[in-house]
């Protein structure tokens, strides 16, 4: 557990949160500032700052858990879709530096914004990126 990490404290039960699911490795809670009805967060109990620090095994289990919880939320709340969002770094909108997956149920005509303006893929950038792999 990391000192002064709010999600470590919530995940490990030191600070109460509305818990939808818990096992040895994860706690799933309702977001305090929901983007939509049912907005939930999947928190690993063991601290990792972001996706790059997360052990592979935990990363795999987190996505399987996302599938399960998102399905229950979608069906139970009669949502029309679900966004699975995961921010890494301040520039990407991460505000709590403990890895978490957002599950955001979506409803026809809601006003949630998880969008961007499409840009242009130039040949130069494409070749630069393809060269990384
Ligand atoms: P991020 O921007 O880091 O991806 O998302 C952090 C999320 O955590 C935000 O959606 C915010 O509403 C939520 N959050 C921050 N503090 C708390 C808290 O103390 N309890 C709960 N349940 N959610 C929190
Ligand atoms: Zn933490």
Coordinates of N, CA, C and O and ligand atoms in Angstrom, one line a residue:
X1 N 0.8 -1.2 0.0 CA 0.0 0.0 0.0 C 0.9 1.3 0.0 O 1.9 1.3 0.7
X2 N 0.5 2.2 -0.8 CA 1.3 3.5 -1.0 C 0.8 4.5 0.0 O -0.5 4.6 0.1
X3 N 1.7 5.2 0.7 CA 1.3 6.2 1.6 C 0.4 7.3 0.9 O 0.8 7.7 -0.2
X4 N -0.6 7.8 1.6 CA -1.4 8.9 1.0 C -2.0 8.6 -0.3 O -2.3 9.6 -1.0
X5 N -2.2 7.4 -0.6 CA -2.9 7.1 -1.9 C -4.4 6.7 -1.6 O -4.7 5.7 -0.9
X6 N -5.3 7.6 -2.0 CA -6.7 7.5 -1.6 C -7.3 6.1 -2.2 O -8.1 5.5 -1.5
X7 N -6.9 5.7 -3.4 CA -7.4 4.5 -3.9 C -6.8 3.2 -3.2 O -7.5 2.2 -3.1
X8 N -5.6 3.3 -2.7 CA -5.1 2.2 -1.8 C -6.0 2.1 -0.6 O -6.4 1.0 -0.2
X9 N -6.3 3.2 0.0 CA -7.1 3.2 1.2 C -8.6 2.7 0.9 O -9.1 1.9 1.7
X10 N -9.1 3.1 -0.2 CA -10.5 2.6 -0.5 C -10.4 1.1 -0.9 O -11.2 0.3 -0.4
X11 N -9.5 0.8 -1.7 CA -9.4 -0.6 -2.2 C -9.2 -1.6 -1.0 O -9.7 -2.7 -1.0
X12 N -8.4 -1.1 0.0 CA -8.1 -2.0 1.1 C -9.1 -1.8 2.3 O -8.9 -2.4 3.4
X13 N -10.1 -1.1 2.1 CA -11.2 -1.0 3.0 C -11.0 0.0 4.2 O -11.7 0.0 5.2
X14 N -9.9 0.8 4.1 CA -9.6 1.8 5.1 C -10.6 3.0 5.1 O -10.8 3.7 6.1
X15 N -11.0 3.3 3.9 CA -12.0 4.4 3.6 C -13.1 3.8 2.9 O -13.0 3.0 2.0
X16 N -14.4 4.0 3.5 CA -15.5 3.3 2.9 C -15.9 3.9 1.5 O -15.6 5.0 1.2
X17 N -16.4 3.0 0.7 CA -16.9 3.4 -0.7 C -18.0 2.4 -1.0 O -18.1 1.3 -0.5
X18 N -18.9 2.8 -1.9 CA -20.0 2.0 -2.3 C -19.4 0.9 -3.2 O -19.0 1.1 -4.3
X19 N -19.3 -0.4 -2.6 CA -18.6 -1.5 -3.3 C -19.6 -2.4 -4.0 O -20.6 -2.9 -3.5
X20 N -19.3 -2.6 -5.3 CA -20.2 -3.4 -6.1 C -19.7 -4.9 -6.1 O -20.4 -5.8 -6.4
X21 N -18.3 -5.0 -5.9 CA -17.7 -6.3 -6.0 C -16.4 -6.2 -5.3 O -15.7 -5.2 -5.3
X22 N -16.0 -7.4 -4.7 CA -14.7 -7.4 -4.0 C -14.2 -8.8 -4.1 O -14.9 -9.8 -3.9
X23 N -12.9 -9.0 -4.4 CA -12.2 -10.3 -4.2 C -10.8 -10.0 -3.6 O -10.6 -8.9 -3.1
X24 N -10.0 -11.0 -3.6 CA -8.6 -10.9 -3.0 C -7.8 -9.7 -3.6 O -7.0 -9.1 -3.0
X25 N -8.0 -9.6 -4.9 CA -7.1 -8.6 -5.6 C -7.8 -7.3 -6.1 O -7.0 -6.4 -6.4
X26 N -9.1 -7.3 -6.1 CA -9.8 -6.1 -6.6 C -10.9 -5.6 -5.7 O -11.6 -6.4 -5.0
X27 N -11.2 -4.3 -5.8 CA -12.5 -3.8 -5.3 C -13.1 -2.9 -6.5 O -12.4 -2.2 -7.1
X28 N -14.4 -3.1 -6.7 CA -15.1 -2.3 -7.7 C -16.1 -1.4 -7.0 O -16.9 -1.9 -6.2
X29 N -15.9 -0.1 -7.2 CA -16.7 0.9 -6.5 C -17.5 1.8 -7.4 O -17.1 1.9 -8.6
X30 N -18.4 2.5 -6.9 CA -19.1 3.6 -7.7 C -18.2 4.8 -7.6 O -17.7 5.2 -6.6
X31 N -18.1 5.5 -8.8 CA -17.3 6.8 -8.8 C -18.2 7.8 -8.1 O -19.4 7.9 -8.2
X32 N -17.4 8.6 -7.3 CA -18.1 9.7 -6.5 C -18.6 10.8 -7.4 O -19.5 11.6 -6.9
X33 N -18.0 11.0 -8.5 CA -18.4 12.1 -9.4 C -18.8 11.4 -10.8 O -18.1 11.6 -11.8
X34 N -19.9 10.7 -10.8 CA -20.2 9.8 -12.0 C -20.5 10.6 -13.2 O -21.1 11.7 -13.2
X35 N -19.9 10.2 -14.3 CA -20.2 10.7 -15.7 C -21.6 10.3 -16.1 O -22.2 11.0 -16.9
X36 N -22.1 9.2 -15.6 CA -23.4 8.7 -16.0 C -23.9 7.8 -14.8 O -23.1 7.4 -14.0
X37 N -25.1 7.4 -14.9 CA -25.7 6.5 -13.9 C -25.0 5.1 -14.0 O -25.0 4.5 -15.1
X38 N -24.3 4.7 -12.9 CA -23.7 3.4 -12.9 C -22.2 3.5 -13.1 O -21.5 2.5 -13.1
X39 N -21.6 4.7 -13.3 CA -20.2 4.9 -13.5 C -19.4 4.2 -12.3 O -19.5 4.6 -11.2
X40 N -18.6 3.2 -12.7 CA -17.9 2.4 -11.7 C -16.4 2.4 -11.9 O -16.0 2.7 -13.1
X41 N -15.6 2.1 -10.9 CA -14.2 2.1 -11.0 C -13.7 0.7 -10.5 O -14.1 0.2 -9.5
X42 N -12.8 0.1 -11.3 CA -12.2 -1.2 -10.9 C -10.8 -0.8 -10.3 O -9.9 -0.2 -11.0
X43 N -10.6 -1.1 -9.1 CA -9.3 -0.8 -8.4 C -8.6 -2.1 -8.0 O -9.1 -2.9 -7.3
X44 N -7.3 -2.3 -8.4 CA -6.5 -3.4 -7.9 C -6.2 -3.0 -6.4 O -6.0 -1.8 -6.1
X45 N -6.1 -4.0 -5.5 CA -5.8 -3.7 -4.1 C -4.3 -3.3 -4.0 O -3.9 -2.5 -3.1
X46 N -3.5 -3.9 -4.8 CA -2.0 -3.6 -4.7 C -1.7 -2.4 -5.6 O -2.1 -2.3 -6.8
X47 N -1.0 -1.5 -5.0 CA -0.7 -0.2 -5.7 C 0.1 -0.4 -7.0 O 1.2 -1.0 -6.9
X48 N -0.4 0.2 -8.0 CA 0.4 0.4 -9.3 C 0.0 1.7 -9.8 O -1.2 2.0 -9.8
X49 N 0.9 2.6 -10.2 CA 0.5 4.0 -10.5 C -0.3 4.0 -11.8 O -1.2 4.8 -11.9
X50 N 0.0 3.1 -12.7 CA -0.6 3.2 -14.0 C -0.5 1.9 -14.8 O 0.1 0.9 -14.2
X51 N -0.9 1.8 -16.0 CA -0.9 0.6 -16.8 C 0.5 0.0 -17.0 O 0.7 -1.2 -17.0
X52 N 1.5 0.9 -17.1 CA 2.8 0.5 -17.3 C 3.5 -0.2 -16.1 O 4.4 -0.9 -16.2
X53 N 2.9 0.1 -14.9 CA 3.5 -0.5 -13.7 C 2.7 -1.7 -13.3 O 3.0 -2.4 -12.3
X54 N 1.5 -1.9 -13.9 CA 0.6 -3.0 -13.5 C 1.2 -4.4 -14.0 O 1.6 -4.5 -15.1
X55 N 1.3 -5.3 -13.1 CA 1.7 -6.7 -13.5 C 0.8 -7.2 -14.6 O -0.4 -7.0 -14.5
X56 N 1.3 -8.0 -15.5 CA 0.6 -8.5 -16.6 C -0.7 -9.3 -16.2 O -1.7 -9.2 -16.7
X57 N -0.4 -10.1 -15.1 CA -1.5 -11.0 -14.6 C -2.7 -10.1 -14.1 O -3.9 -10.4 -14.3
X58 N -2.4 -9.0 -13.4 CA -3.4 -8.2 -12.9 C -4.1 -7.4 -14.0 O -5.3 -7.3 -14.0
X59 N -3.3 -7.0 -15.0 CA -3.9 -6.4 -16.2 C -5.0 -7.3 -16.9 O -6.1 -6.9 -17.2
X60 N -4.6 -8.5 -17.0 CA -5.5 -9.5 -17.7 C -6.8 -9.7 -16.9 O -7.9 -9.7 -17.4
X61 N -6.6 -9.9 -15.5 CA -7.7 -10.1 -14.7 C -8.6 -8.9 -14.6 O -9.9 -9.0 -14.5
X62 N -8.0 -7.7 -14.7 CA -8.8 -6.4 -14.7 C -9.8 -6.4 -15.9 O -10.9 -6.0 -15.7
X63 N -9.3 -6.8 -17.0 CA -10.2 -6.7 -18.2 C -11.3 -7.8 -18.2 O -12.4 -7.5 -18.6
X64 N -10.9 -8.9 -17.6 CA -12.0 -9.9 -17.5 C -13.1 -9.5 -16.5 O -14.3 -9.6 -16.7
X65 N -12.6 -8.8 -15.4 CA -13.6 -8.2 -14.4 C -14.4 -7.1 -15.1 O -15.6 -7.0 -14.8
X66 N -13.8 -6.3 -15.9 CA -14.5 -5.2 -16.6 C -15.6 -5.8 -17.4 O -16.7 -5.3 -17.4
X67 N -15.3 -6.9 -18.1 CA -16.4 -7.5 -18.9 C -17.6 -8.0 -18.1 O -18.7 -7.7 -18.4
X68 N -17.2 -8.6 -16.9 CA -18.3 -9.1 -16.1 C -19.1 -8.0 -15.4 O -20.4 -8.0 -15.5
X69 N -18.5 -7.0 -14.9 CA -19.2 -5.9 -14.2 C -19.9 -5.0 -15.2 O -21.1 -4.6 -14.9
X70 N -19.3 -4.7 -16.3 CA -19.9 -3.9 -17.3 C -21.2 -4.6 -17.8 O -22.2 -3.9 -18.1
X71 N -21.2 -5.9 -17.9 CA -22.3 -6.6 -18.4 C -23.5 -6.5 -17.4 O -24.6 -6.3 -17.8
X72 N -23.2 -6.6 -16.1 CA -24.2 -6.5 -15.1 C -24.8 -5.1 -15.1 O -26.0 -4.9 -15.0
X73 N -23.9 -4.1 -15.2 CA -24.4 -2.7 -15.2 C -25.3 -2.4 -16.4 O -26.4 -1.9 -16.3
X74 N -24.8 -2.9 -17.5 CA -25.5 -2.6 -18.8 C -26.9 -3.2 -18.8 O -27.9 -2.6 -19.1
X75 N -27.0 -4.5 -18.3 CA -28.3 -5.2 -18.3 C -29.2 -4.6 -17.2 O -30.3 -4.3 -17.4
X76 N -28.6 -4.5 -16.0 CA -29.4 -4.0 -14.9 C -29.9 -2.6 -15.0 O -31.0 -2.3 -14.5
X77 N -29.1 -1.7 -15.6 CA -29.5 -0.3 -15.7 C -30.1 0.0 -17.1 O -30.4 1.1 -17.4
X78 N -30.2 -1.1 -17.9 CA -30.8 -0.9 -19.3 C -30.0 0.2 -20.0 O -30.6 1.0 -20.7
X79 N -28.7 0.1 -19.9 CA -27.9 1.0 -20.7 C -27.8 0.6 -22.1 O -28.0 -0.6 -22.4
X80 N -27.5 1.5 -23.0 CA -27.4 1.2 -24.4 C -26.0 0.9 -24.9 O -25.8 0.4 -26.0
X81 N -25.0 1.2 -24.0 CA -23.6 0.9 -24.3 C -22.8 1.2 -23.1 O -23.3 1.6 -22.1
X82 N -21.5 0.9 -23.2 CA -20.6 1.1 -22.0 C -19.2 1.5 -22.6 O -18.7 0.9 -23.5
X83 N -18.6 2.6 -22.0 CA -17.2 2.9 -22.3 C -16.4 2.4 -21.2 O -16.7 2.5 -20.0
X84 N -15.3 1.7 -21.6 CA -14.2 1.3 -20.7 C -13.1 2.3 -20.9 O -12.5 2.3 -22.0
X85 N -12.8 3.1 -19.9 CA -11.8 4.1 -20.1 C -10.7 4.0 -19.0 O -10.9 3.6 -17.9
X86 N -9.4 4.3 -19.4 CA -8.3 4.1 -18.5 C -7.3 5.1 -18.8 O -6.7 5.1 -19.9
X87 N -7.1 6.1 -17.9 CA -6.2 7.2 -18.1 C -4.8 7.0 -17.5 O -4.7 6.5 -16.4
X88 N -3.7 7.3 -18.2 CA -2.4 7.2 -17.7 C -1.6 8.5 -17.9 O -1.4 8.9 -19.0
X89 N -1.3 9.1 -16.7 CA -0.6 10.4 -16.8 C -1.5 11.6 -16.8 O -2.6 11.5 -17.3
X90 N -1.0 12.6 -16.2 CA -1.8 13.9 -16.1 C -2.3 14.3 -17.5 O -3.4 14.8 -17.7
X91 N -1.4 14.2 -18.5 CA -1.7 14.7 -19.8 C -2.9 13.9 -20.4 O -3.6 14.4 -21.3
X92 N -3.1 12.7 -19.9 CA -4.2 11.8 -20.4 C -5.4 12.0 -19.5 O -6.4 11.2 -19.7
X93 N -5.4 12.9 -18.5 CA -6.5 13.1 -17.7 C -6.5 12.3 -16.4 O -7.5 12.3 -15.7
X94 N -5.4 11.6 -16.1 CA -5.4 10.9 -14.8 C -5.2 11.8 -13.7 O -4.3 12.7 -13.6
X95 N -6.1 11.7 -12.7 CA -6.1 12.6 -11.5 C -5.8 11.8 -10.3 O -5.3 12.4 -9.3
X96 N -6.0 10.5 -10.2 CA -5.7 9.7 -9.1 C -4.6 8.7 -9.6 O -4.9 7.9 -10.5
X97 N -3.4 8.8 -9.0 CA -2.3 8.1 -9.5 C -2.2 6.6 -8.9 O -1.1 6.2 -8.4
X98 N -3.3 5.9 -9.0 CA -3.4 4.5 -8.7 C -4.2 3.9 -9.8 O -5.4 4.4 -10.0
X99 N -3.7 3.0 -10.5 CA -4.4 2.4 -11.7 C -5.9 2.1 -11.4 O -6.2 1.6 -10.4
X100 N -6.7 2.5 -12.4 CA -8.1 2.2 -12.3 C -8.7 2.2 -13.7 O -8.3 2.9 -14.6
X101 N -9.7 1.3 -13.8 CA -10.5 1.2 -15.0 C -11.8 1.9 -14.8 O -12.5 1.5 -13.8
X102 N -12.2 2.8 -15.7 CA -13.6 3.4 -15.6 C -14.6 2.5 -16.4 O -14.3 2.2 -17.6
X103 N -15.7 2.2 -15.8 CA -16.8 1.6 -16.6 C -17.9 2.6 -16.6 O -18.5 3.0 -15.6
X104 N -18.2 3.2 -17.8 CA -19.2 4.3 -17.9 C -20.3 3.8 -18.8 O -20.2 3.8 -20.0
X105 N -21.5 3.4 -18.1 CA -22.6 3.1 -18.9 C -23.1 4.2 -19.8 O -23.0 5.4 -19.3
X106 N -23.5 4.0 -21.0 CA -24.0 5.0 -21.9 C -25.4 4.8 -22.3 O -25.9 3.7 -22.4
X107 N -26.1 5.9 -22.4 CA -27.5 5.9 -22.7 C -27.8 6.8 -23.9 O -27.1 7.8 -24.1
X108 N -28.7 6.3 -24.8 CA -29.0 7.1 -26.0 C -29.2 8.5 -25.6 O -30.0 8.8 -24.6
X109 N -28.6 9.4 -26.3 CA -28.8 10.9 -26.1 C -28.3 11.4 -24.8 O -28.7 12.5 -24.3
X110 N -27.4 10.7 -24.1 CA -26.8 11.2 -22.9 C -25.8 12.3 -23.3 O -25.5 12.5 -24.5
X111 N -25.2 13.0 -22.3 CA -24.3 14.1 -22.7 C -22.9 13.8 -22.3 O -22.1 14.8 -22.2
X112 N -22.6 12.6 -22.0 CA -21.2 12.2 -21.6 C -20.3 12.5 -22.8 O -20.7 12.2 -24.0
X113 N -19.1 13.0 -22.5 CA -18.1 13.2 -23.6 C -16.9 12.3 -23.5 O -16.1 12.6 -22.6
X114 N -16.8 11.3 -24.3 CA -15.6 10.5 -24.4 C -15.2 10.5 -25.9 O -15.2 9.5 -26.5
X115 N -14.9 11.7 -26.4 CA -14.8 11.8 -27.8 C -13.6 12.7 -28.2 O -13.0 13.3 -27.3
X116 N -13.2 12.7 -29.5 CA -12.2 13.5 -30.0 C -12.5 13.9 -31.4 O -13.3 13.2 -32.0
X117 N -11.8 15.0 -31.8 CA -12.0 15.4 -33.2 C -11.0 14.6 -34.1 O -9.8 14.6 -33.8
X118 N -11.5 13.9 -35.1 CA -10.6 13.1 -35.9 C -9.5 14.0 -36.6 O -9.9 15.0 -37.1
X119 N -8.2 13.6 -36.5 CA -7.2 14.3 -37.2 C -6.8 13.7 -38.5 O -7.7 13.0 -39.2
X120 N -5.5 13.8 -38.9 CA -5.1 13.2 -40.2 C -3.8 12.4 -40.0 O -2.9 12.9 -39.2
X121 N -3.8 11.2 -40.5 CA -2.6 10.4 -40.4 C -1.7 10.7 -41.6 O -2.0 10.4 -42.7
X122 N -0.6 11.4 -41.3 CA 0.4 11.8 -42.4 C 1.3 10.6 -42.6 O 1.5 9.7 -41.7
X123 N 1.9 10.5 -43.8 CA 2.8 9.4 -44.2 C 4.0 9.5 -43.2 O 4.5 8.4 -42.8
X124 N 4.5 10.7 -42.9 CA 5.6 10.8 -42.0 C 5.4 10.2 -40.7 O 6.2 9.4 -40.1
X125 N 4.2 10.6 -40.1 CA 3.9 10.0 -38.8 C 3.6 8.5 -38.8 O 4.1 7.8 -37.9
X126 N 3.0 8.1 -39.9 CA 2.7 6.7 -40.0 C 4.0 5.9 -40.0 O 4.1 4.9 -39.3
X127 N 4.9 6.4 -40.8 CA 6.2 5.7 -40.9 C 7.0 5.7 -39.6 O 7.7 4.7 -39.3
X128 N 6.9 6.8 -38.9 CA 7.6 7.0 -37.6 C 7.1 5.9 -36.7 O 7.8 5.2 -36.0
X129 N 5.8 5.8 -36.6 CA 5.1 4.9 -35.7 C 5.3 3.4 -36.1 O 5.7 2.6 -35.2
X130 N 5.2 3.2 -37.4 CA 5.4 1.8 -37.8 C 6.9 1.3 -37.5 O 7.1 0.2 -37.2
X131 N 7.8 2.3 -37.5 CA 9.2 2.0 -37.3 C 9.4 1.7 -35.8 O 10.5 1.2 -35.5
X132 N 8.5 1.9 -34.9 CA 8.7 1.5 -33.5 C 8.5 0.0 -33.3 O 8.9 -0.5 -32.2
X133 N 7.9 -0.7 -34.2 CA 7.5 -2.1 -33.9 C 8.3 -3.0 -34.8 O 8.8 -2.7 -35.8
Ligands
LIG1 P1 -9.0 9.7 -13.4 O1 -9.3 11.1 -13.8 O2 -7.8 9.6 -12.5 O3 -9.0 8.7 -14.5 O4 -10.3 9.3 -12.5 C1 -10.4 9.5 -11.1 C2 -11.8 9.2 -10.8 O5 -11.9 8.9 -9.4 C3 -12.8 10.4 -11.1 O6 -13.8 9.9 -11.9 C4 -13.3 10.8 -9.7 O7 -14.6 11.2 -9.7 C5 -13.1 9.5 -8.9 N1 -12.8 9.8 -7.5 C6 -11.8 10.6 -7.0 N2 -11.8 10.5 -5.6 C7 -12.7 9.6 -5.3 C8 -13.1 9.0 -4.0 O8 -12.7 9.4 -2.9 N3 -14.1 8.1 -4.0 C9 -14.7 7.6 -5.2 N4 -15.6 6.7 -5.1 N5 -14.3 8.1 -6.4 C10 -13.3 9.1 -6.4
LIG2 ZN1 -2.6 3.3 -4.4

